Amino acid sequence: RTSLLSSTFICCRISNREMEPQEGRKGIPSLLSSQGECIATNITQLIGWTPLIELRNIAEKDGIGARLIGKIEPYQPLSSVKDRSALRLIEDAEEKGLITPGITTLLGVTSGNLGIGVAFIAAQKGYKFIALMPAKLSLDKQILMRYLGVEVVLVDAVQHGFKALLDRVEQMKKDVEDVYVLDQFTNPANPDAHFRWTDGEPAFHNILGIGPGFVPEILDRSQIDEIVTVTTQEAMDMARRLAREEGLLVGISSGANAAACLKVASREENRGKMIVTMFSSGAERYLNSELFAQVKEECVNINMTF
């Protein structure tokens, strides 16, 4: 198995053999298989299982001999793979007796999706949540978090780097009473929910959610066989192709994942193999990003004629 890595996905080359099933959070299927009412007791019970889908149109159009498969994480309750991480980070702290609903204030650094995941789980469990975000990034996600009752604190990370966010965390740990930091970059509970990867030289890009410019402590480099790089333009182009050729509304990092898979799938040694990646979040969360810039402008201009 070869893993192709960015900070939000796992892309695997799998040989033509059946894989042994593994136990995990079953999510919606657990309700369907129950003998009683098929009603969730709360929203966290819906976190877990998501379907796989084959990208046959793109594979056929590009003459790819391998099978391209995507795991549709937008099927999570709040439409992102980070719902998994958010739940595990909170449950892990609860199991260790580190946080208490109604008393503890949760604090975390996020570019958006993890923050949204924490927000709805915190709301359900009764925690206050303060999210630190890079300023001028992902207005859609800022709106959603504020709508869920989150206190969103913006930090100028573009000018001062990711360290500015970490410095603000340290300051708020001193200023906020009964605060607990949900640190996705050092807490082993994050990869305990799923594998999350980063590597490569730090550089600015517009693939939201990927690569803050450092290697997190929880990264086990021994599991990495190869890193496939993808440009912002390649990620955007592929996300748009997934919408127009496969009918899949997924975000920018999902486009990056699929673009990396396509590069690997085109290799002759992978003919007949199955390449699996993760579609991390839904496209609706990026309406104010570069991904939708052209169609947004078109829609605005059309409406101005009336």
Short mmCIF file of C-alpha atoms in Angstrom, two decimals:
data_model
loop_
_atom_site.label_atom_id
_atom_site.label_comp_id
_atom_site.label_asym_id
_atom_site.label_seq_id
_atom_site.Cartn_x
_atom_site.Cartn_y
_atom_site.Cartn_z
CA ARG A 1 0.00 0.00 0.00
CA THR A 2 1.35 3.41 -0.95
CA SER A 3 0.14 6.45 0.95
CA LEU A 4 0.06 9.86 -0.75
CA LEU A 5 -0.19 12.57 1.76
CA SER A 6 -1.37 16.10 2.49
CA SER A 7 -2.58 17.49 5.78
CA THR A 8 -6.12 16.28 5.30
CA PHE A 9 -6.14 13.07 3.32
CA ILE A 10 -4.94 9.55 2.85
CA CYS A 11 -4.61 8.22 -0.69
CA CYS A 12 -3.89 4.50 -0.93
CA ARG A 13 -2.96 2.10 -3.70
CA ILE A 14 -4.75 -1.14 -2.90
CA SER A 15 -4.21 -4.45 -4.66
CA ASN A 16 -7.12 -6.42 -6.09
CA ARG A 17 -8.04 -8.35 -2.97
CA GLU A 18 -10.72 -8.04 -0.36
CA MET A 19 -9.81 -6.05 2.74
CA GLU A 20 -10.67 -7.27 6.20
CA PRO A 21 -13.46 -5.21 7.78
CA GLN A 22 -12.47 -3.12 10.79
CA GLU A 23 -14.57 -1.92 13.69
CA GLY A 24 -15.22 1.80 13.92
CA ARG A 25 -17.94 4.37 14.49
CA LYS A 26 -20.82 3.14 12.38
CA GLY A 27 -22.83 6.36 12.30
CA ILE A 28 -26.08 6.12 10.31
CA PRO A 29 -25.82 2.34 9.60
CA SER A 30 -25.98 1.70 13.36
CA LEU A 31 -29.46 3.24 13.36
CA LEU A 32 -30.64 1.29 10.34
CA SER A 33 -29.51 -2.01 11.85
CA SER A 34 -31.15 -1.38 15.23
CA GLN A 35 -34.26 -3.30 16.28
CA GLY A 36 -36.00 -0.27 17.76
CA GLU A 37 -36.66 3.24 16.45
CA CYS A 38 -34.22 4.48 13.81
CA ILE A 39 -33.78 7.78 15.64
CA ALA A 40 -30.44 9.18 16.82
CA THR A 41 -30.27 10.19 20.47
CA ASN A 42 -28.07 13.17 19.52
CA ILE A 43 -26.13 14.46 16.53
CA THR A 44 -22.80 12.91 17.58
CA GLN A 45 -24.29 9.45 17.00
CA LEU A 46 -24.37 10.27 13.28
CA ILE A 47 -20.60 10.77 13.05
CA GLY A 48 -18.79 7.86 11.45
CA TRP A 49 -19.53 5.77 8.38
CA THR A 50 -19.45 7.47 4.97
CA PRO A 51 -19.79 5.92 1.50
CA LEU A 52 -17.22 5.31 -1.22
CA ILE A 53 -17.86 6.34 -4.83
CA GLU A 54 -16.03 5.49 -8.05
CA LEU A 55 -15.00 8.31 -10.39
CA ARG A 56 -15.70 6.49 -13.62
CA ASN A 57 -16.30 9.50 -15.86
CA ILE A 58 -12.98 11.17 -15.03
CA ALA A 59 -11.06 7.88 -15.24
CA GLU A 60 -12.58 7.09 -18.64
CA LYS A 61 -12.04 10.59 -20.03
CA ASP A 62 -8.38 10.61 -18.95
CA GLY A 63 -7.74 7.04 -20.09
CA ILE A 64 -6.82 5.85 -16.61
CA GLY A 65 -6.36 2.10 -16.19
CA ALA A 66 -6.76 2.20 -12.41
CA ARG A 67 -9.98 2.61 -10.44
CA LEU A 68 -10.38 6.02 -8.76
CA ILE A 69 -12.39 5.90 -5.53
CA GLY A 70 -13.41 8.76 -3.22
CA LYS A 71 -14.68 8.54 0.36
CA ILE A 72 -17.44 11.14 0.70
CA GLU A 73 -16.85 12.82 4.07
CA PRO A 74 -19.43 15.56 3.32
CA TYR A 75 -21.88 12.87 4.52
CA GLN A 76 -20.76 13.65 8.08
CA PRO A 77 -23.36 15.64 10.11
CA LEU A 78 -21.71 18.99 9.41
CA SER A 79 -20.22 18.00 6.07
CA SER A 80 -16.55 17.52 6.90
CA VAL A 81 -14.02 14.83 7.78
CA LYS A 82 -13.06 17.03 10.74
CA ASP A 83 -16.28 16.01 12.51
CA ARG A 84 -14.43 12.79 13.32
CA SER A 85 -11.40 14.58 14.80
CA ALA A 86 -13.51 17.08 16.74
CA LEU A 87 -15.53 14.34 18.44
CA ARG A 88 -12.47 12.27 19.34
CA LEU A 89 -10.56 15.29 20.71
CA ILE A 90 -13.47 16.14 22.99
CA GLU A 91 -14.27 12.56 24.01
CA ASP A 92 -10.61 11.87 24.79
CA ALA A 93 -10.45 14.89 27.11
CA GLU A 94 -13.71 13.82 28.79
CA GLU A 95 -12.48 10.28 29.30
CA LYS A 96 -9.35 11.64 31.00
CA GLY A 97 -11.39 13.92 33.25
CA LEU A 98 -9.81 17.07 31.78
CA ILE A 99 -13.02 18.90 30.81
CA THR A 100 -16.51 19.33 32.23
CA PRO A 101 -19.62 20.56 30.35
CA GLY A 102 -20.87 23.91 31.62
CA ILE A 103 -17.52 24.69 33.27
CA THR A 104 -14.70 24.20 30.76
CA THR A 105 -14.12 26.61 27.88
CA LEU A 106 -12.70 24.87 24.82
CA LEU A 107 -10.06 26.73 22.82
CA GLY A 108 -8.67 25.73 19.42
CA VAL A 109 -6.83 26.92 16.33
CA THR A 110 -8.67 26.19 13.08
CA SER A 111 -8.91 27.23 9.46
CA GLY A 112 -12.60 26.40 9.70
CA ASN A 113 -13.73 22.79 9.36
CA LEU A 114 -12.34 21.49 12.66
CA GLY A 115 -13.79 24.55 14.35
CA ILE A 116 -17.22 23.85 12.88
CA GLY A 117 -16.94 20.23 14.01
CA VAL A 118 -16.04 21.29 17.54
CA ALA A 119 -18.79 23.94 17.47
CA PHE A 120 -21.74 21.60 16.93
CA ILE A 121 -20.40 18.97 19.34
CA ALA A 122 -19.69 21.62 21.99
CA ALA A 123 -23.21 23.00 21.54
CA GLN A 124 -24.71 19.55 22.00
CA LYS A 125 -22.59 18.73 25.05
CA GLY A 126 -22.79 22.15 26.73
CA TYR A 127 -19.29 23.60 26.29
CA LYS A 128 -18.33 27.17 25.42
CA PHE A 129 -15.91 27.23 22.47
CA ILE A 130 -13.45 29.93 21.39
CA ALA A 131 -11.97 29.47 17.90
CA LEU A 132 -8.77 31.18 16.77
CA MET A 133 -8.67 31.67 12.99
CA PRO A 134 -6.34 33.35 10.49
CA ALA A 135 -7.87 36.69 9.51
CA LYS A 136 -9.21 37.22 5.98
CA LEU A 137 -9.66 33.48 5.53
CA SER A 138 -12.86 31.57 4.77
CA LEU A 139 -15.69 33.97 5.51
CA ASP A 140 -18.19 31.14 5.01
CA LYS A 141 -16.70 29.18 7.90
CA GLN A 142 -16.52 32.21 10.16
CA ILE A 143 -20.23 32.79 9.56
CA LEU A 144 -21.12 29.17 10.32
CA MET A 145 -19.13 29.11 13.55
CA ARG A 146 -20.64 32.37 14.79
CA TYR A 147 -24.08 31.03 13.87
CA LEU A 148 -23.36 27.99 16.07
CA GLY A 149 -22.54 30.30 18.99
CA VAL A 150 -18.74 30.21 18.78
CA GLU A 151 -16.59 33.16 19.83
CA VAL A 152 -14.33 33.62 16.79
CA VAL A 153 -11.03 35.44 17.36
CA LEU A 154 -9.16 36.50 14.22
CA VAL A 155 -5.36 36.68 14.10
CA ASP A 156 -3.15 38.20 11.38
CA ALA A 157 -1.37 34.97 10.47
CA VAL A 158 -0.59 36.08 6.91
CA GLN A 159 1.77 38.80 8.12
CA HIS A 160 3.10 37.11 11.25
CA GLY A 161 2.86 33.43 10.31
CA PHE A 162 1.25 30.47 12.05
CA LYS A 163 3.27 31.22 15.17
CA ALA A 164 1.02 34.24 15.74
CA LEU A 165 -1.91 31.88 16.28
CA LEU A 166 0.05 29.72 18.70
CA ASP A 167 1.23 32.81 20.60
CA ARG A 168 -2.39 33.96 20.96
CA VAL A 169 -3.32 30.52 22.30
CA GLU A 170 -0.66 30.83 25.01
CA GLN A 171 -1.94 34.29 25.95
CA MET A 172 -5.57 33.14 26.14
CA LYS A 173 -4.60 30.18 28.32
CA LYS A 174 -3.56 32.79 30.88
CA ASP A 175 -6.56 35.08 30.37
CA VAL A 176 -9.48 32.60 30.17
CA GLU A 177 -10.59 30.71 33.27
CA ASP A 178 -11.03 26.92 33.09
CA VAL A 179 -9.77 26.75 29.52
CA TYR A 180 -8.73 23.59 27.68
CA VAL A 181 -6.85 23.68 24.37
CA LEU A 182 -7.99 21.24 21.68
CA ASP A 183 -4.63 20.96 19.94
CA GLN A 184 -5.07 19.03 16.71
CA PHE A 185 -1.36 19.27 15.91
CA THR A 186 0.05 17.55 19.02
CA ASN A 187 -2.86 15.59 20.49
CA PRO A 188 -2.68 11.86 19.57
CA ALA A 189 -6.48 11.75 19.76
CA ASN A 190 -6.57 13.46 16.36
CA PRO A 191 -4.90 10.66 14.35
CA ASP A 192 -6.71 8.24 16.63
CA ALA A 193 -9.85 9.30 14.76
CA HIS A 194 -8.20 9.07 11.33
CA PHE A 195 -4.74 9.52 9.78
CA ARG A 196 -3.92 13.18 9.14
CA TRP A 197 -0.77 14.15 7.26
CA THR A 198 1.52 17.11 6.32
CA ASP A 199 4.99 17.41 4.78
CA GLY A 200 6.98 19.44 2.17
CA GLU A 201 8.47 22.96 2.16
CA PRO A 202 6.19 25.68 3.62
CA ALA A 203 4.71 27.96 0.98
CA PHE A 204 1.60 30.11 0.58
CA HIS A 205 -1.33 28.55 -1.26
CA ASN A 206 -5.12 28.75 -1.42
CA ILE A 207 -5.94 25.12 -0.65
CA LEU A 208 -7.82 25.84 2.56
CA GLY A 209 -7.13 23.40 5.40
CA ILE A 210 -3.86 22.02 4.04
CA GLY A 211 -0.36 22.78 5.24
CA PRO A 212 0.03 25.53 7.88
CA GLY A 213 3.77 25.39 7.25
CA PHE A 214 5.09 23.01 9.88
CA VAL A 215 5.21 19.29 10.63
CA PRO A 216 2.92 18.39 13.56
CA GLU A 217 4.22 16.25 16.41
CA ILE A 218 1.61 13.56 15.76
CA LEU A 219 2.94 12.81 12.25
CA ASP A 220 4.47 9.34 12.02
CA ARG A 221 6.82 9.73 9.06
CA SER A 222 7.60 6.02 9.01
CA GLN A 223 4.15 5.47 7.49
CA ILE A 224 4.88 7.72 4.49
CA ASP A 225 6.03 6.05 1.28
CA GLU A 226 5.68 8.98 -1.08
CA ILE A 227 4.51 12.58 -1.21
CA VAL A 228 2.71 13.86 -4.29
CA THR A 229 2.62 17.64 -4.67
CA VAL A 230 -0.37 19.49 -6.11
CA THR A 231 -0.63 23.17 -7.03
CA THR A 232 -3.53 25.40 -6.03
CA GLN A 233 -4.62 25.61 -9.67
CA GLU A 234 -4.59 21.82 -10.06
CA ALA A 235 -6.70 21.49 -6.91
CA MET A 236 -9.21 24.10 -8.08
CA ASP A 237 -9.46 22.61 -11.56
CA MET A 238 -10.05 19.12 -10.23
CA ALA A 239 -12.68 20.27 -7.72
CA ARG A 240 -14.56 21.88 -10.62
CA ARG A 241 -14.18 18.73 -12.73
CA LEU A 242 -15.61 16.63 -9.91
CA ALA A 243 -18.66 18.91 -9.90
CA ARG A 244 -19.21 19.04 -13.65
CA GLU A 245 -18.19 15.51 -14.63
CA GLU A 246 -19.13 13.44 -11.56
CA GLY A 247 -21.81 15.63 -9.94
CA LEU A 248 -19.80 15.81 -6.70
CA LEU A 249 -19.81 19.12 -4.81
CA VAL A 250 -16.60 18.92 -2.81
CA GLY A 251 -14.08 21.44 -1.51
CA ILE A 252 -10.63 22.57 -2.60
CA SER A 253 -8.61 20.04 -0.59
CA SER A 254 -10.77 17.28 -2.07
CA GLY A 255 -9.75 18.55 -5.49
CA ALA A 256 -6.11 18.35 -4.40
CA ASN A 257 -6.60 14.79 -3.18
CA ALA A 258 -8.22 13.69 -6.43
CA ALA A 259 -5.54 15.46 -8.49
CA ALA A 260 -2.82 13.57 -6.60
CA CYS A 261 -4.67 10.29 -7.14
CA LEU A 262 -4.94 10.98 -10.86
CA LYS A 263 -1.17 11.47 -11.10
CA VAL A 264 -0.54 8.15 -9.38
CA ALA A 265 -3.27 6.32 -11.26
CA SER A 266 -1.68 7.29 -14.59
CA ARG A 267 1.44 5.27 -13.81
CA GLU A 268 1.65 2.01 -15.72
CA GLU A 269 2.49 0.00 -12.59
CA ASN A 270 -0.85 0.99 -11.11
CA ARG A 271 -2.99 -0.26 -13.98
CA GLY A 272 -5.80 -2.41 -12.63
CA LYS A 273 -5.26 -1.20 -9.06
CA MET A 274 -7.66 0.77 -6.86
CA ILE A 275 -6.65 4.28 -5.77
CA VAL A 276 -8.66 5.56 -2.80
CA THR A 277 -8.71 9.11 -1.44
CA MET A 278 -10.78 11.24 0.87
CA PHE A 279 -13.18 14.00 -0.13
CA SER A 280 -12.81 16.03 3.03
CA SER A 281 -15.66 18.54 2.87
CA GLY A 282 -18.51 19.91 0.79
CA ALA A 283 -18.17 22.72 -1.75
CA GLU A 284 -20.86 24.95 -0.22
CA ARG A 285 -18.37 25.90 2.50
CA TYR A 286 -16.20 27.67 -0.09
CA LEU A 287 -18.73 29.91 -1.86
CA ASN A 288 -16.71 33.04 -1.03
CA SER A 289 -13.39 31.52 -2.03
CA GLU A 290 -11.49 31.50 -5.31
CA LEU A 291 -13.13 28.17 -6.14
CA PHE A 292 -16.44 29.90 -6.91
CA ALA A 293 -15.09 33.31 -7.96
CA GLN A 294 -15.99 33.05 -11.66
CA VAL A 295 -19.51 31.67 -11.29
CA LYS A 296 -20.19 34.08 -8.42
CA GLU A 297 -19.23 37.02 -10.63
CA GLU A 298 -21.40 35.68 -13.44
CA CYS A 299 -24.41 35.34 -11.14
CA VAL A 300 -23.93 38.84 -9.71
CA ASN A 301 -23.65 40.37 -13.17
CA ILE A 302 -26.76 38.57 -14.43
CA ASN A 303 -28.80 39.74 -11.45
CA MET A 304 -27.65 43.34 -11.91
CA THR A 305 -29.43 43.41 -15.29
CA PHE A 306 -32.82 43.21 -13.58
#
